[in-house]
Amino acid sequence: MTSDDPRATPAYRDDRAHVFHSWSAQATLDPLVITGGEGAWIWDESGNRYLDFSSQLMNVNIGHQHPKLIAAIQEQAGRLATIAPSHATPARSEAARLIAELAPGDLDMVFFTNGGAEANENAIRLAKLHTGRHKVLAAYRSYHGATGGSIALTGDPRRWPNEPAMPGIVHFWGPYPYRSAFHATSEAEETDRALAHLADTIMVEGPQTIAAVILEPVVGTNGILVPPPGYLAGVRALCDQHGILLIADEVMAGFGRCGEWFSIDRWGVVPDLICFAKGVNSGYVPLGGVIISQTVADTFAQRVFPGGLTYSGHPLACASAVASIGIFKEEGLVERSRAMGDTVIGPVLDELKDRHPAVGDVRGLGMFWAIELVRDRETREPLVPFNAAGADAAPVAEVVGAAKKQGLLVFSHFNRIHVVPPLVTTEDDLRAGLAILDDALTLADAHVT
Ligand SMILES: Cc1ncc(COP(=O)(O)O)c(C=O)c1O
């Protein structure tokens, strides 16, 4: 639909005339007008229904329009819709306690933000002030948000147009067994070599200058990269050796997405700071935050923390987080995510890999999976080049478009299709969505050489 199409509705026309969208060339957009949703489904103005295999931006973990979450927001709105961060208020206190109870180790304090980028921004602020050092190491294959510091941390091409960025950020290569930067031929080798590379990076940057290493324990947008055994424990050990803080960016991987409350729990590693957002309340109201170890928090016992936000700990957001955590527990969503990954998504993706020559690799855990598409399984040449756009990206866009025609919305990035449905998606819907993908992937097979 275009804005002069007779089918264009007021919502569509006003959007095209007045809404300036994220990450887009504005004139090229043709958005769906979504008017409702329930569970894993959303629908448009004409009543066309779509199965949401991306949980929107990988955040609607409890699904759309959960009645208990809606009720909690309505109830809080009726009681106290807003209050400044300087006051204590029941919804905020309870949300902080519940989140601290979920976090590992002595991560007991929560600084609330409006989203993930602000969480990372404040995590590096905390780390720099706590250590008195100014550098932060971040992975090349990463996304950490679009504010000044967070986009500087980001390793992917979204950083480029924002450079020169915040000084003091140094990027390193994390593990990626399928495309090893270290020519590793096994997971054990990948772990050893990735850790040796990080140790060298720390050595040449000067450990006494480095405040923190930040990483996504399971890398999200940049590939659903599950770290090989021993990697995260090794990073923790390097940080301990040099007095460097470890920041886990759990914005996308946390809150059940990986079949754990926090993805890093899977490896039993305790970071110093955890950044969260997205799945904490499924985005029904904007919310993020940093969970802070007692040791770091103590730095600011008598010393002022020089950061703040008008909406830090907004009551509607916090009430929704309290309700969301209750829903996770009542419905066993963390366990469900793990089970669906192990028994449905993983096995079906393995079958797709057997059937489709364009599928080079499938990987993931919980309800967080990627299908990596190639032109040639032997050489692993990606189906589309790194950071492909326009005509170069067409082979992947065709797959996404074919899925959409059949009512399935999927997220793609570079040469990958991600399978990241709401944690409440029924097994039947999961299988139906994967069957649509199976069909759509034949288009990718046509490009195999
Ligand atoms: C790992 C990670 N960190 C941070 C962010 C930024 O979060 P937000 O868009 O809420 O600022 C994202 C968003 O996709 C993310 O995936």
Coordinates of C-alpha atoms and ligand atoms in Angstrom, one line a residue:
M1 CA 0.0 0.0 0.0
T2 CA 1.2 3.5 -0.7
S3 CA -0.1 6.8 0.7
D4 CA -2.1 7.6 -2.4
D5 CA -3.6 4.1 -2.6
P6 CA -7.4 4.2 -2.1
R7 CA -7.0 1.4 0.5
A8 CA -4.7 3.6 2.6
T9 CA -6.4 4.3 5.9
P10 CA -5.9 7.4 8.1
A11 CA -3.4 5.5 10.3
Y12 CA -1.4 4.6 7.2
R13 CA -1.5 8.1 5.7
D14 CA -0.6 9.8 9.0
D15 CA 2.2 7.4 9.5
R16 CA 3.7 8.1 6.1
A17 CA 3.2 11.8 6.5
H18 CA 4.4 12.3 10.1
V19 CA 6.1 9.3 11.7
F20 CA 9.9 9.3 11.3
H21 CA 10.9 5.6 11.7
S22 CA 14.0 4.0 13.2
W23 CA 16.9 2.8 11.0
S24 CA 15.1 3.6 7.8
A25 CA 15.2 5.6 4.6
Q26 CA 11.8 7.2 5.2
A27 CA 10.5 7.2 1.6
T28 CA 11.1 3.5 1.1
L29 CA 8.8 2.3 3.9
D30 CA 5.5 0.5 3.6
P31 CA 4.5 -0.5 7.1
L32 CA 1.7 -2.9 8.1
V33 CA -0.9 -1.1 10.1
I34 CA -1.2 -3.4 13.2
T35 CA -4.4 -2.9 15.2
G36 CA -4.4 -5.9 17.6
G37 CA -2.7 -8.9 18.9
E38 CA -3.0 -11.9 21.2
G39 CA -0.4 -14.4 22.3
A40 CA 1.9 -15.1 19.4
W41 CA -0.4 -13.4 16.8
I42 CA -1.0 -9.9 15.6
W43 CA -3.4 -8.6 13.0
D44 CA -3.8 -5.7 10.7
E45 CA -6.7 -3.3 9.9
S46 CA -8.1 -5.7 7.3
G47 CA -8.1 -8.6 9.7
N48 CA -5.0 -10.4 8.2
R49 CA -3.4 -12.4 10.9
Y50 CA 0.3 -12.9 11.3
L51 CA 2.2 -15.4 13.5
D52 CA 5.0 -13.3 15.2
F53 CA 8.1 -15.4 15.0
S54 CA 10.3 -12.4 16.0
S55 CA 8.4 -11.4 19.2
Q56 CA 8.4 -7.9 17.5
L57 CA 12.0 -6.8 18.4
M58 CA 12.7 -10.0 20.3
N59 CA 11.0 -8.5 23.3
V60 CA 7.4 -9.7 23.6
N61 CA 8.4 -12.8 25.6
I62 CA 5.0 -13.3 27.3
G63 CA 3.1 -12.7 24.0
H64 CA 0.8 -9.9 23.0
Q65 CA -2.0 -8.6 25.2
H66 CA -1.5 -10.8 28.2
P67 CA -4.6 -10.0 30.3
K68 CA -2.8 -10.1 33.6
L69 CA -0.2 -7.6 32.5
I70 CA -2.8 -5.3 31.0
A71 CA -4.7 -5.5 34.3
A72 CA -1.6 -4.7 36.3
I73 CA -0.9 -1.6 34.2
Q74 CA -4.5 -0.5 34.4
E75 CA -4.6 -1.0 38.2
Q76 CA -1.4 1.0 38.7
A77 CA -2.6 3.8 36.4
G78 CA -5.7 4.1 38.6
R79 CA -3.6 4.3 41.8
L80 CA -0.5 6.3 40.9
A81 CA 0.4 6.9 37.2
T82 CA 3.7 8.6 37.8
I83 CA 6.1 9.7 40.6
A84 CA 9.6 11.1 40.6
P85 CA 12.5 8.7 41.0
S86 CA 13.5 10.4 44.3
H87 CA 10.5 8.9 46.1
A88 CA 10.1 5.3 47.1
T89 CA 6.9 3.7 45.7
P90 CA 5.5 0.2 46.1
A91 CA 5.6 -0.9 42.4
R92 CA 9.3 0.2 42.0
S93 CA 10.4 -1.3 45.3
E94 CA 8.8 -4.7 44.5
A95 CA 10.1 -4.8 40.9
A96 CA 13.6 -4.1 42.2
R97 CA 13.4 -6.8 44.8
L98 CA 12.0 -9.4 42.4
I99 CA 14.6 -8.6 39.8
A100 CA 17.4 -8.8 42.4
E101 CA 16.1 -12.1 43.6
L102 CA 16.4 -13.5 40.1
A103 CA 19.9 -12.3 39.5
P104 CA 22.9 -14.4 40.4
G105 CA 25.5 -13.7 43.1
D106 CA 25.3 -10.5 45.0
L107 CA 23.7 -8.5 42.3
D108 CA 21.2 -6.9 44.6
M109 CA 20.6 -3.3 43.5
V110 CA 18.7 -2.1 40.4
F111 CA 19.0 1.1 38.6
F112 CA 16.0 1.5 36.3
T113 CA 16.1 3.0 32.8
N114 CA 13.7 3.3 29.9
G115 CA 15.3 0.7 27.7
G116 CA 18.4 -1.3 26.9
A117 CA 20.7 1.4 25.4
E118 CA 20.3 3.5 28.6
A119 CA 21.0 0.4 30.7
N120 CA 24.3 -0.1 28.9
E121 CA 25.1 3.6 29.1
N122 CA 24.7 3.6 32.8
A123 CA 26.5 0.3 33.2
I124 CA 29.7 1.7 31.6
R125 CA 29.3 4.8 33.7
L126 CA 29.2 2.7 36.9
A127 CA 32.1 0.6 35.8
K128 CA 34.3 3.6 34.9
L129 CA 33.6 5.4 38.2
H130 CA 34.0 2.2 40.3
T131 CA 37.3 1.3 38.8
G132 CA 38.7 4.8 38.1
R133 CA 39.6 3.5 34.6
H134 CA 38.3 4.8 31.2
K135 CA 38.4 2.0 28.6
V136 CA 35.7 -0.6 27.8
L137 CA 36.2 -3.7 25.7
A138 CA 33.3 -4.8 23.6
A139 CA 32.8 -7.5 20.9
Y140 CA 32.8 -6.8 17.2
R141 CA 29.7 -9.0 16.7
S142 CA 27.5 -7.1 19.0
Y143 CA 24.7 -4.6 19.3
H144 CA 24.3 -2.6 22.5
G145 CA 21.9 0.3 21.6
A146 CA 21.7 3.5 19.7
T147 CA 22.6 6.2 22.3
G148 CA 26.1 7.8 22.3
G149 CA 27.9 5.3 24.5
S150 CA 25.9 2.3 23.5
I151 CA 26.4 2.8 19.8
A152 CA 30.2 3.2 20.5
L153 CA 30.1 -0.2 22.2
T154 CA 28.2 -1.7 19.3
G155 CA 30.4 -3.8 17.0
D156 CA 28.2 -4.0 14.0
P157 CA 27.8 -1.5 11.0
R158 CA 25.2 0.5 12.8
R159 CA 28.2 2.2 14.6
W160 CA 29.8 3.4 11.4
P161 CA 27.6 6.4 10.6
N162 CA 27.8 7.4 14.2
E163 CA 31.5 7.7 14.3
P164 CA 33.6 9.3 15.6
A165 CA 32.0 7.7 18.7
M166 CA 32.7 7.9 22.4
P167 CA 36.5 7.4 22.9
G168 CA 37.9 4.6 25.0
I169 CA 36.0 1.7 23.4
V170 CA 38.1 -1.2 22.0
H171 CA 36.6 -4.0 20.1
F172 CA 37.7 -7.7 20.1
W173 CA 36.5 -10.9 18.4
G174 CA 34.3 -13.2 20.4
P175 CA 33.9 -16.9 19.7
Y176 CA 31.9 -18.0 16.6
P177 CA 32.7 -21.6 15.8
Y178 CA 31.0 -21.7 12.4
R179 CA 33.1 -18.7 11.2
S180 CA 36.0 -18.8 13.5
A181 CA 38.2 -15.7 13.5
F182 CA 40.9 -18.0 15.0
H183 CA 40.9 -20.8 12.4
A184 CA 39.7 -23.1 15.2
T185 CA 38.4 -26.6 14.1
S186 CA 36.7 -27.5 17.4
E187 CA 34.7 -25.7 20.1
A188 CA 37.5 -26.3 22.6
E189 CA 40.0 -24.7 20.3
E190 CA 37.6 -21.8 19.7
T191 CA 37.3 -21.2 23.4
D192 CA 41.1 -21.4 24.0
R193 CA 42.0 -19.1 21.1
A194 CA 39.2 -16.6 21.7
L195 CA 40.4 -16.3 25.3
A196 CA 44.0 -16.0 24.2
H197 CA 43.0 -13.2 21.9
L198 CA 41.1 -11.4 24.6
A199 CA 44.1 -11.8 27.0
D200 CA 46.3 -10.3 24.3
T201 CA 43.9 -7.4 23.8
I202 CA 43.9 -6.7 27.5
M203 CA 47.7 -6.9 27.6
V204 CA 48.3 -4.4 24.8
E205 CA 45.6 -2.0 25.8
G206 CA 47.0 -1.9 29.4
P207 CA 44.9 -3.7 32.0
Q208 CA 45.1 -0.8 34.4
T209 CA 43.2 1.4 31.8
I210 CA 40.3 -1.0 31.3
A211 CA 37.1 -0.6 33.4
A212 CA 35.0 -3.3 31.9
V213 CA 34.5 -6.0 29.4
I214 CA 30.9 -5.9 28.1
L215 CA 29.4 -8.8 26.1
E216 CA 26.1 -10.4 25.2
P217 CA 26.5 -13.8 26.8
V218 CA 24.5 -15.2 23.8
V219 CA 25.0 -12.7 21.0
G220 CA 21.6 -11.7 19.7
T221 CA 21.1 -9.7 16.5
N222 CA 24.6 -10.4 15.3
G223 CA 24.0 -14.1 14.9
I224 CA 22.5 -15.9 18.0
L225 CA 26.1 -17.0 18.9
V226 CA 26.0 -19.5 21.7
P227 CA 29.4 -19.4 23.4
P228 CA 31.4 -22.6 23.5
P229 CA 31.9 -24.3 26.8
G230 CA 34.4 -22.5 29.1
Y231 CA 34.4 -19.2 27.2
L232 CA 32.4 -17.1 29.7
A233 CA 34.2 -18.6 32.7
G234 CA 37.4 -17.8 31.0
V235 CA 36.4 -14.1 30.4
R236 CA 35.3 -13.9 34.1
A237 CA 38.8 -15.2 35.1
L238 CA 40.6 -12.7 32.9
C239 CA 38.5 -9.9 34.4
D240 CA 39.2 -11.1 37.9
Q241 CA 42.9 -11.3 37.2
H242 CA 43.0 -7.6 36.1
G243 CA 40.4 -6.0 38.3
I244 CA 38.2 -5.5 35.3
L245 CA 34.3 -5.6 35.7
L246 CA 32.3 -8.0 33.6
I247 CA 29.1 -6.5 32.2
A248 CA 26.5 -9.0 30.8
D249 CA 24.2 -7.3 28.3
E250 CA 21.1 -9.5 28.8
V251 CA 18.8 -7.1 27.0
M252 CA 17.8 -9.6 24.4
A253 CA 19.0 -12.9 25.8
G254 CA 17.5 -12.5 29.3
F255 CA 14.1 -13.1 30.8
G256 CA 13.5 -16.6 29.6
R257 CA 14.6 -16.2 26.0
C258 CA 17.5 -18.7 26.4
G259 CA 15.6 -21.0 28.8
E260 CA 17.2 -19.3 31.8
W261 CA 16.2 -16.1 33.7
F262 CA 19.5 -14.7 32.5
S263 CA 21.4 -16.5 29.6
I264 CA 24.7 -16.3 31.6
D265 CA 23.1 -18.6 34.3
R266 CA 23.4 -21.4 31.8
W267 CA 27.2 -21.4 32.4
G268 CA 27.0 -20.5 36.1
V269 CA 29.1 -17.3 35.6
V270 CA 28.4 -14.3 37.8
P271 CA 29.0 -10.9 36.2
D272 CA 29.4 -7.6 38.1
L273 CA 26.6 -5.9 36.2
I274 CA 23.6 -7.2 34.2
C275 CA 21.8 -5.0 31.8
F276 CA 18.2 -5.9 31.1
A277 CA 15.2 -4.5 29.1
K278 CA 12.9 -6.1 26.5
G279 CA 11.7 -9.3 28.0
V280 CA 11.5 -8.0 31.6
N281 CA 8.0 -6.8 30.9
S282 CA 7.7 -7.6 27.2
G283 CA 7.8 -4.0 26.3
Y284 CA 4.2 -3.2 27.3
V285 CA 5.7 -0.1 28.9
P286 CA 9.3 1.0 28.2
L287 CA 11.6 -0.4 30.8
G288 CA 15.2 -1.4 31.3
G289 CA 17.9 -1.3 33.9
V290 CA 21.2 -2.3 35.4
I291 CA 21.4 -4.9 38.2
I292 CA 24.4 -3.9 40.3
S293 CA 26.6 -6.1 42.5
Q294 CA 26.8 -5.0 46.1
T295 CA 30.5 -4.3 45.7
V296 CA 29.9 -1.8 42.9
A297 CA 26.9 -0.3 44.6
D298 CA 29.0 0.3 47.8
T299 CA 31.2 2.7 45.8
F300 CA 28.2 4.9 45.7
A301 CA 27.2 4.6 49.3
Q302 CA 28.7 8.0 50.3
R303 CA 29.7 9.2 46.8
V304 CA 27.0 10.6 44.5
F305 CA 26.1 8.5 41.4
P306 CA 26.2 11.1 38.6
G307 CA 23.4 9.7 36.5
G308 CA 19.6 9.8 36.4
L309 CA 16.4 9.8 34.3
T310 CA 13.1 11.5 34.9
Y311 CA 11.4 8.2 34.3
S312 CA 13.8 5.9 36.2
G313 CA 11.6 3.3 37.8
H314 CA 8.3 4.6 36.3
P315 CA 5.4 3.1 38.3
L316 CA 3.5 1.8 35.2
A317 CA 6.7 0.1 33.9
C318 CA 7.6 -1.3 37.3
A319 CA 4.0 -2.6 38.0
S320 CA 4.2 -4.3 34.6
A321 CA 7.6 -5.9 35.5
V322 CA 6.1 -7.2 38.8
A323 CA 3.2 -8.7 36.9
S324 CA 5.4 -10.0 34.1
I325 CA 7.7 -11.9 36.6
G326 CA 4.6 -13.3 38.2
I327 CA 3.4 -14.6 34.8
F328 CA 6.8 -16.1 34.0
K329 CA 6.6 -18.1 37.3
E330 CA 2.9 -19.1 37.1
E331 CA 3.2 -20.3 33.5
G332 CA 6.7 -21.8 33.9
L333 CA 7.8 -19.8 30.8
V334 CA 11.6 -20.1 31.5
E335 CA 11.3 -23.9 31.6
R336 CA 8.9 -23.9 28.7
S337 CA 11.4 -21.9 26.6
R338 CA 14.1 -24.5 27.3
A339 CA 11.8 -27.4 26.5
M340 CA 10.5 -26.0 23.3
G341 CA 14.1 -25.3 22.2
D342 CA 15.2 -28.8 23.0
T343 CA 12.1 -30.8 21.7
V344 CA 10.6 -28.7 18.9
I345 CA 12.6 -25.8 17.5
G346 CA 16.1 -27.4 17.6
P347 CA 15.1 -30.7 16.1
V348 CA 12.9 -29.2 13.4
L349 CA 15.7 -26.8 12.4
D350 CA 18.1 -29.7 12.2
E351 CA 15.6 -31.3 9.7
L352 CA 15.5 -28.1 7.7
K353 CA 19.3 -28.1 7.5
D354 CA 19.2 -31.7 6.2
R355 CA 16.6 -30.7 3.5
H356 CA 17.9 -27.3 2.3
P357 CA 21.3 -27.0 0.7
A358 CA 21.2 -23.2 1.5
V359 CA 21.1 -23.8 5.2
G360 CA 24.7 -23.8 6.4
D361 CA 24.2 -23.8 10.1
V362 CA 21.4 -23.8 12.6
R363 CA 22.1 -22.8 16.2
G364 CA 20.5 -21.5 19.4
L365 CA 18.9 -22.5 22.7
G366 CA 15.6 -21.9 24.4
M367 CA 13.5 -19.9 22.0
F368 CA 16.4 -18.0 20.5
W369 CA 17.6 -19.5 17.1
A370 CA 19.2 -18.6 13.9
I371 CA 19.3 -20.2 10.4
E372 CA 22.5 -19.2 8.6
L373 CA 22.1 -19.2 4.8
V374 CA 25.0 -19.9 2.4
R375 CA 25.6 -20.2 -1.3
D376 CA 27.9 -23.1 -0.8
R377 CA 28.1 -25.4 2.2
E378 CA 31.7 -26.3 1.6
T379 CA 33.1 -22.8 1.4
R380 CA 30.4 -21.4 3.7
E381 CA 30.1 -18.3 1.4
P382 CA 27.2 -16.3 2.9
L383 CA 24.0 -16.2 0.8
V384 CA 24.3 -12.4 0.9
P385 CA 27.4 -10.4 1.7
F386 CA 28.2 -8.8 5.1
N387 CA 25.9 -5.8 5.7
A388 CA 24.1 -6.4 2.4
A389 CA 21.5 -3.9 1.3
G390 CA 19.1 -3.4 -1.6
A391 CA 19.6 -5.8 -4.5
D392 CA 22.4 -7.6 -2.7
A393 CA 20.1 -8.5 0.1
A394 CA 17.4 -9.8 -2.2
P395 CA 18.0 -13.6 -1.7
V396 CA 17.2 -13.2 2.0
A397 CA 14.4 -10.7 1.5
E398 CA 12.7 -13.2 -0.8
V399 CA 12.6 -15.8 2.0
V400 CA 11.2 -13.2 4.5
G401 CA 8.7 -12.0 1.9
A402 CA 7.5 -15.5 1.1
A403 CA 7.0 -16.3 4.8
K404 CA 5.1 -13.0 5.2
K405 CA 2.8 -13.9 2.3
Q406 CA 1.9 -17.0 4.2
G407 CA 1.2 -15.1 7.4
L408 CA 4.6 -15.6 9.2
L409 CA 6.7 -12.6 10.4
V410 CA 10.4 -13.4 10.8
F411 CA 13.4 -11.2 11.6
S412 CA 16.4 -11.4 9.3
H413 CA 19.9 -10.0 9.7
F414 CA 22.6 -10.2 7.0
N415 CA 22.5 -13.9 5.8
R416 CA 20.4 -15.2 8.7
I417 CA 16.8 -15.8 9.5
H418 CA 16.1 -15.7 13.2
V419 CA 13.5 -17.8 14.9
V420 CA 12.5 -16.0 18.1
P421 CA 8.8 -16.5 18.9
P422 CA 7.0 -15.4 22.1
L423 CA 7.7 -18.0 24.9
V424 CA 3.9 -18.7 25.0
T425 CA 3.7 -19.8 21.4
T426 CA 1.8 -23.1 21.2
E427 CA 3.6 -26.2 19.9
D428 CA 1.1 -26.4 17.0
D429 CA 1.9 -22.8 16.1
L430 CA 5.6 -23.4 16.3
R431 CA 5.4 -26.3 14.0
A432 CA 3.1 -24.5 11.6
G433 CA 5.5 -21.5 11.5
L434 CA 8.5 -23.7 10.9
A435 CA 6.6 -25.5 8.1
I436 CA 6.1 -22.1 6.4
L437 CA 9.8 -21.4 6.8
D438 CA 10.5 -24.8 5.3
D439 CA 8.6 -23.8 2.3
A440 CA 10.1 -20.3 2.0
L441 CA 13.6 -21.7 2.2
T442 CA 13.3 -23.3 -1.2
L443 CA 13.8 -19.8 -2.6
A444 CA 17.2 -19.6 -0.9
D445 CA 18.1 -23.1 -2.3
A446 CA 17.7 -21.6 -5.8
H447 CA 20.8 -19.4 -5.2
V448 CA 23.1 -22.3 -4.1
T449 CA 26.0 -22.8 -6.5
Ligands
LIG1 C1 21.8 -6.9 23.3 C2 21.1 -5.6 23.2 N1 21.5 -4.6 24.0 C3 20.9 -3.4 23.9 C4 19.9 -3.1 23.0 C5 19.2 -1.8 23.0 O1 18.0 -1.8 23.6 P1 17.0 -0.6 23.4 O2 16.6 -0.6 21.9 O3 15.9 -0.9 24.3 O4 17.6 0.7 23.7 C6 19.4 -4.1 22.2 C7 18.3 -3.9 21.3 O5 18.1 -4.7 20.4 C8 20.0 -5.4 22.3 O6 19.6 -6.4 21.5

